[in-house]
Amino acid sequence: AFSASAATEMPPLPEVKGEKVEADGNFKIKFSIGTTESGAQYRGLEYFEKIVEQRSDGNIQVELFPGAQLGDDRQATSALQSGTLEMTMPSTSPLVNMFPEFAVFDLPFLFPQPEMADAVLDGEIGQQMLEDASSQGLVAIGWGENGYRQLTNSQHPVEEPADLDGLKIRTMENDLHLDIWRTLGANPTPMSFAELFTALEQGVVDGQENPWITIESSKFNEVQDYATETNHVYTPFITLVSARFWDRLPEDYQQLLRDAATEMGDYQRHVSRTLNDQIKQDLKDSGMQITELTPEQVKVFQDKLEPVYEDWRDQIGGELIDDIRAQV
Ligand code: EAX
């Protein structure tokens, strides 16, 4: 008995504030994302488009491509590098091969509250990461959130790690995520987001994990009867621009894009957070069985995953982990 569809309404877009920016040239931005048109990420992109078009007085046109139609997170990022696409906003996790320090965000239960993620991303560490990621043909200009990841599956309710025994779980293409699910006793397999719905539908995998907003906007509830509110990892989105495109822009327009990316990030995080309760309710109404764990039940998962911190310490950098853990 698979569930009916659920759809949570997005709030109206805010008005654009700020002065028009005068500069020469006409530019076109194709902006691609993995999540679909009904998610908070897309709502953020619509706001970005509105800001950029209004402030540039139409000299910069933004065209949005949701749902991985121009490629998944990795493919879109490499299209930026080759200059065939101007912007994308992937999860940090599939990019760890390019930027190893991003793996810090894959550590389980790193940020107990979303405000702590904000403090790190918008503070010195996050700003330094944007600078470091402005290399290899990319310019990184802002942070958004995919959010706290939750587990879904087609087989049975999951309340403790033992319930994961033998479950085939799709993870992002990221070794730390594989480690997490192996450590918990599941049978994880990495897969691109673009292939995920079909893999769930056809039973190639039993489950997956993503934030509520992404579960709903991708209609995973239509092929997954059970969800568990694990909040096991907080995944940021990073706003990337093709360096080839960036270098053609007048400085004033570069600044316009930076400002718009910051405003989009704040707005998109706000939308994603305020909708969470409503989305959970809509998913329940659609027939999904959602298990909400008690703090004691969460602790069982947490304790079981503590070794992951030691396993990854050297690779990620102990200092970075300590810096973040000192802040949260
Ligand atoms: O672009 O792969 C995933 O599970 C993510 O949600 C994806 O990065 C969204």
Short mmCIF file of C-alpha atoms and ligand atoms in Angstrom, two decimals:
data_model
loop_
_atom_site.label_atom_id
_atom_site.label_comp_id
_atom_site.label_asym_id
_atom_site.label_seq_id
_atom_site.Cartn_x
_atom_site.Cartn_y
_atom_site.Cartn_z
CA ALA A 1 0.00 0.00 0.00
CA PHE A 2 2.06 2.90 -1.25
CA SER A 3 1.13 6.39 -0.21
CA ALA A 4 -0.73 9.10 -2.07
CA SER A 5 1.12 12.24 -3.06
CA ALA A 6 1.72 15.02 -0.59
CA ALA A 7 2.35 18.65 -1.45
CA THR A 8 3.20 21.43 0.94
CA GLU A 9 2.57 24.95 -0.26
CA MET A 10 5.47 27.34 -0.52
CA PRO A 11 5.22 30.82 1.01
CA PRO A 12 5.04 33.80 -1.40
CA LEU A 13 8.39 35.21 -2.52
CA PRO A 14 9.63 38.25 -0.59
CA GLU A 15 10.01 41.63 -2.29
CA VAL A 16 13.47 42.42 -3.60
CA LYS A 17 15.19 45.24 -1.72
CA GLY A 18 18.38 47.07 -2.60
CA GLU A 19 19.63 49.38 -5.33
CA LYS A 20 19.95 48.57 -9.00
CA VAL A 21 23.50 47.77 -10.05
CA GLU A 22 24.83 49.49 -13.19
CA ALA A 23 27.35 47.59 -15.30
CA ASP A 24 27.95 46.74 -18.94
CA GLY A 25 26.99 43.62 -20.79
CA ASN A 26 24.18 41.10 -21.01
CA PHE A 27 24.53 37.73 -19.36
CA LYS A 28 22.60 34.50 -19.15
CA ILE A 29 22.78 32.09 -16.22
CA LYS A 30 21.54 28.54 -16.51
CA PHE A 31 21.13 27.38 -12.88
CA SER A 32 20.68 23.63 -12.32
CA ILE A 33 19.77 21.72 -9.14
CA GLY A 34 19.08 18.11 -8.24
CA THR A 35 15.91 18.65 -6.22
CA THR A 36 12.53 19.26 -7.85
CA GLU A 37 10.37 22.29 -8.47
CA SER A 38 8.25 21.72 -5.36
CA GLY A 39 11.12 21.94 -2.86
CA ALA A 40 12.50 24.78 -0.72
CA GLN A 41 15.72 24.80 -2.71
CA TYR A 42 13.84 25.70 -5.89
CA ARG A 43 11.92 28.39 -4.00
CA GLY A 44 15.29 29.82 -3.03
CA LEU A 45 16.39 29.79 -6.66
CA GLU A 46 13.25 31.64 -7.68
CA TYR A 47 14.15 34.33 -5.18
CA PHE A 48 17.71 34.43 -6.51
CA GLU A 49 16.37 34.85 -10.05
CA LYS A 50 14.10 37.69 -8.95
CA ILE A 51 16.89 39.52 -7.10
CA VAL A 52 19.41 39.17 -9.92
CA GLU A 53 17.02 40.17 -12.70
CA GLN A 54 15.64 43.16 -10.82
CA ARG A 55 18.94 44.53 -9.56
CA SER A 56 20.67 44.06 -12.92
CA ASP A 57 17.67 45.67 -14.63
CA GLY A 58 17.28 42.57 -16.77
CA ASN A 59 20.90 42.54 -17.95
CA ILE A 60 21.44 39.21 -16.23
CA GLN A 61 18.81 36.61 -17.08
CA VAL A 62 18.50 33.51 -14.90
CA GLU A 63 16.95 30.29 -16.15
CA LEU A 64 16.21 27.50 -13.65
CA PHE A 65 16.61 23.77 -14.28
CA PRO A 66 15.36 21.67 -11.33
CA GLY A 67 15.12 17.89 -10.93
CA ALA A 68 18.63 17.00 -12.16
CA GLN A 69 17.46 17.47 -15.78
CA LEU A 70 20.92 18.88 -16.61
CA GLY A 71 22.66 16.25 -14.48
CA ASP A 72 23.06 15.25 -10.86
CA ASP A 73 25.23 17.10 -8.32
CA ARG A 74 28.53 15.82 -9.70
CA GLN A 75 27.65 16.15 -13.37
CA ALA A 76 26.38 19.70 -12.93
CA THR A 77 29.53 20.64 -11.03
CA SER A 78 31.74 19.31 -13.79
CA ALA A 79 29.62 21.17 -16.37
CA LEU A 80 30.51 24.35 -14.46
CA GLN A 81 34.18 23.45 -14.72
CA SER A 82 33.97 22.97 -18.46
CA GLY A 83 31.88 26.13 -18.84
CA THR A 84 28.74 24.58 -20.35
CA LEU A 85 26.63 25.52 -17.30
CA GLU A 86 26.85 28.70 -15.20
CA MET A 87 25.50 27.78 -11.75
CA THR A 88 24.52 24.88 -9.53
CA MET A 89 23.86 24.21 -5.83
CA PRO A 90 24.83 20.65 -4.89
CA SER A 91 24.97 18.95 -1.53
CA THR A 92 28.52 19.09 -0.23
CA SER A 93 28.69 15.29 0.22
CA PRO A 94 29.10 14.14 -3.40
CA LEU A 95 31.93 16.68 -3.82
CA VAL A 96 34.30 15.35 -1.14
CA ASN A 97 36.63 13.91 -3.75
CA MET A 98 37.25 17.47 -4.97
CA PHE A 99 37.10 19.15 -1.56
CA PRO A 100 38.05 16.65 1.17
CA GLU A 101 37.30 19.05 4.03
CA PHE A 102 33.59 19.00 3.09
CA ALA A 103 33.52 15.54 4.66
CA VAL A 104 33.32 17.22 8.06
CA PHE A 105 29.62 17.86 7.35
CA ASP A 106 29.07 14.15 6.81
CA LEU A 107 30.00 13.35 10.41
CA PRO A 108 26.94 11.99 12.20
CA PHE A 109 25.10 14.23 14.67
CA LEU A 110 27.60 17.09 14.23
CA PHE A 111 25.09 19.94 14.60
CA PRO A 112 22.48 19.40 17.34
CA GLN A 113 20.60 22.55 16.19
CA PRO A 114 20.35 24.21 12.75
CA GLU A 115 21.53 27.52 14.23
CA MET A 116 24.83 25.81 14.99
CA ALA A 117 25.22 24.92 11.33
CA ASP A 118 24.51 28.57 10.50
CA ALA A 119 27.17 29.74 12.93
CA VAL A 120 29.77 27.51 11.30
CA LEU A 121 28.74 28.07 7.67
CA ASP A 122 28.31 31.83 8.02
CA GLY A 123 31.30 32.19 10.33
CA GLU A 124 35.02 31.98 9.72
CA ILE A 125 35.12 28.25 8.94
CA GLY A 126 32.38 28.38 6.33
CA GLN A 127 33.75 31.51 4.69
CA GLN A 128 37.20 29.96 4.49
CA MET A 129 35.66 26.86 2.91
CA LEU A 130 34.01 29.01 0.23
CA GLU A 131 37.41 30.49 -0.55
CA ASP A 132 39.05 27.06 -0.64
CA ALA A 133 36.30 25.77 -2.93
CA SER A 134 36.88 28.70 -5.30
CA SER A 135 39.36 26.69 -7.32
CA GLN A 136 39.34 23.91 -9.93
CA GLY A 137 37.22 26.02 -12.27
CA LEU A 138 34.62 26.93 -9.64
CA VAL A 139 33.71 29.99 -7.61
CA ALA A 140 31.81 29.24 -4.38
CA ILE A 141 29.58 32.15 -3.30
CA GLY A 142 27.20 30.94 -0.62
CA TRP A 143 25.60 28.32 1.57
CA GLY A 144 22.09 26.96 1.76
CA GLU A 145 20.69 23.88 3.40
CA ASN A 146 19.46 20.54 2.26
CA GLY A 147 18.96 19.93 5.96
CA TYR A 148 18.73 17.15 8.51
CA ARG A 149 18.57 13.76 6.89
CA GLN A 150 15.84 11.24 7.76
CA LEU A 151 15.65 7.56 6.93
CA THR A 152 12.89 6.06 4.78
CA ASN A 153 12.34 2.45 3.69
CA SER A 154 9.82 0.15 2.09
CA GLN A 155 10.07 -2.78 4.52
CA HIS A 156 9.24 -2.00 8.16
CA PRO A 157 9.50 0.64 10.89
CA VAL A 158 13.06 1.32 12.08
CA GLU A 159 13.42 2.18 15.76
CA GLU A 160 16.90 0.90 16.53
CA PRO A 161 20.04 -0.08 14.60
CA ALA A 162 19.07 -3.77 14.81
CA ASP A 163 16.08 -2.98 12.57
CA LEU A 164 18.52 -2.03 9.81
CA ASP A 165 19.97 -5.50 9.57
CA GLY A 166 20.23 -6.37 5.88
CA LEU A 167 18.30 -3.31 4.67
CA LYS A 168 19.65 -2.02 1.37
CA ILE A 169 20.09 1.71 1.82
CA ARG A 170 21.03 4.12 -0.95
CA THR A 171 23.57 6.70 0.14
CA MET A 172 25.08 9.67 -1.62
CA GLU A 173 28.37 8.94 -3.39
CA ASN A 174 30.38 9.49 -0.23
CA ASP A 175 32.52 7.01 1.72
CA LEU A 176 31.73 8.46 5.12
CA HIS A 177 28.02 7.90 4.51
CA LEU A 178 28.75 4.31 3.50
CA ASP A 179 30.71 3.92 6.73
CA ILE A 180 27.79 5.26 8.76
CA TRP A 181 25.29 2.75 7.37
CA ARG A 182 27.71 -0.17 7.54
CA THR A 183 28.48 0.70 11.15
CA LEU A 184 24.75 0.68 11.87
CA GLY A 185 24.40 -2.78 10.34
CA ALA A 186 22.65 -1.87 7.07
CA ASN A 187 23.73 -2.80 3.57
CA PRO A 188 24.47 0.58 1.91
CA THR A 189 25.05 1.29 -1.74
CA PRO A 190 26.11 4.63 -3.27
CA MET A 191 24.01 6.02 -6.11
CA SER A 192 23.42 9.28 -7.91
CA PHE A 193 20.32 11.20 -6.81
CA ALA A 194 19.03 11.23 -10.38
CA GLU A 195 18.61 7.43 -10.30
CA LEU A 196 17.13 7.19 -6.84
CA PHE A 197 13.37 7.31 -7.39
CA THR A 198 13.47 4.53 -9.97
CA ALA A 199 15.76 2.42 -7.77
CA LEU A 200 13.31 2.73 -4.88
CA GLU A 201 10.32 2.07 -7.10
CA GLN A 202 11.88 -1.05 -8.58
CA GLY A 203 13.15 -2.30 -5.22
CA VAL A 204 16.81 -2.14 -6.24
CA VAL A 205 17.24 -0.56 -2.82
CA ASP A 206 14.91 -0.75 0.19
CA GLY A 207 15.55 2.69 1.55
CA GLN A 208 17.31 6.03 1.35
CA GLU A 209 17.89 9.04 3.55
CA ASN A 210 17.22 12.70 2.83
CA PRO A 211 15.66 15.71 4.57
CA TRP A 212 11.85 15.84 4.88
CA ILE A 213 11.57 18.55 2.25
CA THR A 214 13.54 16.48 -0.25
CA ILE A 215 11.62 13.31 0.59
CA GLU A 216 8.37 15.08 -0.15
CA SER A 217 9.43 17.09 -3.19
CA SER A 218 10.90 13.95 -4.78
CA LYS A 219 7.74 11.97 -3.94
CA PHE A 220 9.77 9.26 -2.20
CA ASN A 221 6.74 8.73 0.07
CA GLU A 222 4.97 7.25 -2.93
CA VAL A 223 7.42 4.34 -2.93
CA GLN A 224 8.43 4.25 0.75
CA ASP A 225 5.90 3.42 3.47
CA TYR A 226 8.13 3.97 6.53
CA ALA A 227 10.21 6.86 7.79
CA THR A 228 12.27 7.40 10.90
CA GLU A 229 13.16 10.85 12.17
CA THR A 230 16.85 10.21 12.76
CA ASN A 231 18.34 13.67 12.02
CA HIS A 232 21.60 11.77 11.60
CA VAL A 233 23.44 14.20 9.30
CA TYR A 234 22.94 17.87 8.43
CA THR A 235 23.74 18.47 4.74
CA PRO A 236 24.57 21.96 3.44
CA PHE A 237 24.02 23.07 -0.13
CA ILE A 238 26.83 25.11 -1.65
CA THR A 239 26.19 27.74 -4.34
CA LEU A 240 28.71 27.38 -7.15
CA VAL A 241 29.44 29.46 -10.26
CA SER A 242 31.51 28.48 -13.28
CA ALA A 243 34.86 30.31 -13.11
CA ARG A 244 34.81 30.72 -16.88
CA PHE A 245 31.54 32.62 -16.61
CA TRP A 246 32.58 34.50 -13.47
CA ASP A 247 35.72 35.86 -15.10
CA ARG A 248 33.63 37.44 -17.87
CA LEU A 249 31.46 39.36 -15.40
CA PRO A 250 32.11 42.99 -14.43
CA GLU A 251 33.10 43.22 -10.76
CA ASP A 252 29.84 44.94 -9.83
CA TYR A 253 27.88 42.01 -11.19
CA GLN A 254 30.11 39.56 -9.35
CA GLN A 255 29.22 41.40 -6.16
CA LEU A 256 25.54 41.38 -7.13
CA LEU A 257 25.67 37.58 -7.47
CA ARG A 258 27.47 37.22 -4.13
CA ASP A 259 24.84 39.34 -2.39
CA ALA A 260 21.99 37.50 -4.09
CA ALA A 261 23.50 34.13 -3.12
CA THR A 262 23.70 35.21 0.52
CA GLU A 263 20.10 36.42 0.51
CA MET A 264 18.95 33.26 -1.24
CA GLY A 265 20.78 31.12 1.32
CA ASP A 266 19.16 32.88 4.27
CA TYR A 267 15.72 32.76 2.70
CA GLN A 268 16.00 29.15 1.57
CA ARG A 269 17.13 27.96 5.00
CA HIS A 270 14.23 29.85 6.57
CA VAL A 271 11.70 28.29 4.18
CA SER A 272 13.13 24.81 4.63
CA ARG A 273 12.97 25.06 8.43
CA THR A 274 9.55 26.61 8.80
CA LEU A 275 7.98 24.01 6.51
CA ASN A 276 9.37 20.93 8.26
CA ASP A 277 6.49 20.29 10.66
CA GLN A 278 3.90 20.87 7.96
CA ILE A 279 5.70 18.52 5.59
CA LYS A 280 5.88 15.78 8.18
CA GLN A 281 2.16 16.15 8.76
CA ASP A 282 1.46 16.06 5.02
CA LEU A 283 3.58 12.94 4.66
CA LYS A 284 1.65 11.29 7.51
CA ASP A 285 -1.64 12.31 5.91
CA SER A 286 -0.46 10.75 2.67
CA GLY A 287 -0.12 7.43 4.49
CA MET A 288 3.52 7.34 5.44
CA GLN A 289 4.23 5.81 8.84
CA ILE A 290 6.68 8.11 10.62
CA THR A 291 8.61 6.92 13.67
CA GLU A 292 9.72 9.76 15.91
CA LEU A 293 12.57 8.63 18.14
CA THR A 294 12.87 9.50 21.83
CA PRO A 295 16.14 11.14 22.92
CA GLU A 296 17.13 7.78 24.43
CA GLN A 297 16.51 6.02 21.12
CA VAL A 298 18.56 8.63 19.26
CA LYS A 299 21.37 8.11 21.73
CA VAL A 300 21.59 4.43 20.76
CA PHE A 301 22.29 5.46 17.14
CA GLN A 302 24.69 8.17 18.30
CA ASP A 303 26.72 5.86 20.53
CA LYS A 304 26.95 3.26 17.84
CA LEU A 305 28.30 5.89 15.43
CA GLU A 306 30.90 7.45 17.72
CA PRO A 307 33.73 5.29 16.23
CA VAL A 308 33.13 6.99 12.88
CA TYR A 309 34.67 10.15 14.34
CA GLU A 310 37.91 8.35 15.11
CA ASP A 311 37.97 6.54 11.76
CA TRP A 312 37.74 9.79 9.82
CA ARG A 313 39.68 12.12 12.07
CA ASP A 314 42.98 12.05 10.19
CA GLN A 315 41.42 12.25 6.78
CA ILE A 316 39.19 15.23 7.58
CA GLY A 317 41.63 16.97 9.88
CA GLY A 318 41.38 16.74 13.64
CA GLU A 319 41.73 20.48 14.09
CA LEU A 320 38.74 21.27 11.89
CA ILE A 321 36.59 18.73 13.73
CA ASP A 322 37.67 20.10 17.11
CA ASP A 323 37.06 23.70 16.00
CA ILE A 324 33.52 22.85 14.99
CA ARG A 325 32.78 20.69 17.99
CA ALA A 326 34.01 23.51 20.23
CA GLN A 327 31.40 25.80 18.68
CA VAL A 328 28.34 23.58 18.90
O1 EAX B 1 20.75 17.54 -4.99
O2 EAX B 1 21.81 13.07 -3.34
C1 EAX B 1 21.02 13.46 -2.45
O3 EAX B 1 20.51 12.68 -1.66
C2 EAX B 1 20.76 14.94 -2.28
O4 EAX B 1 19.63 15.26 -1.65
C3 EAX B 1 21.04 15.67 -3.55
O5 EAX B 1 22.31 16.14 -3.27
C4 EAX B 1 20.18 16.85 -3.92
#
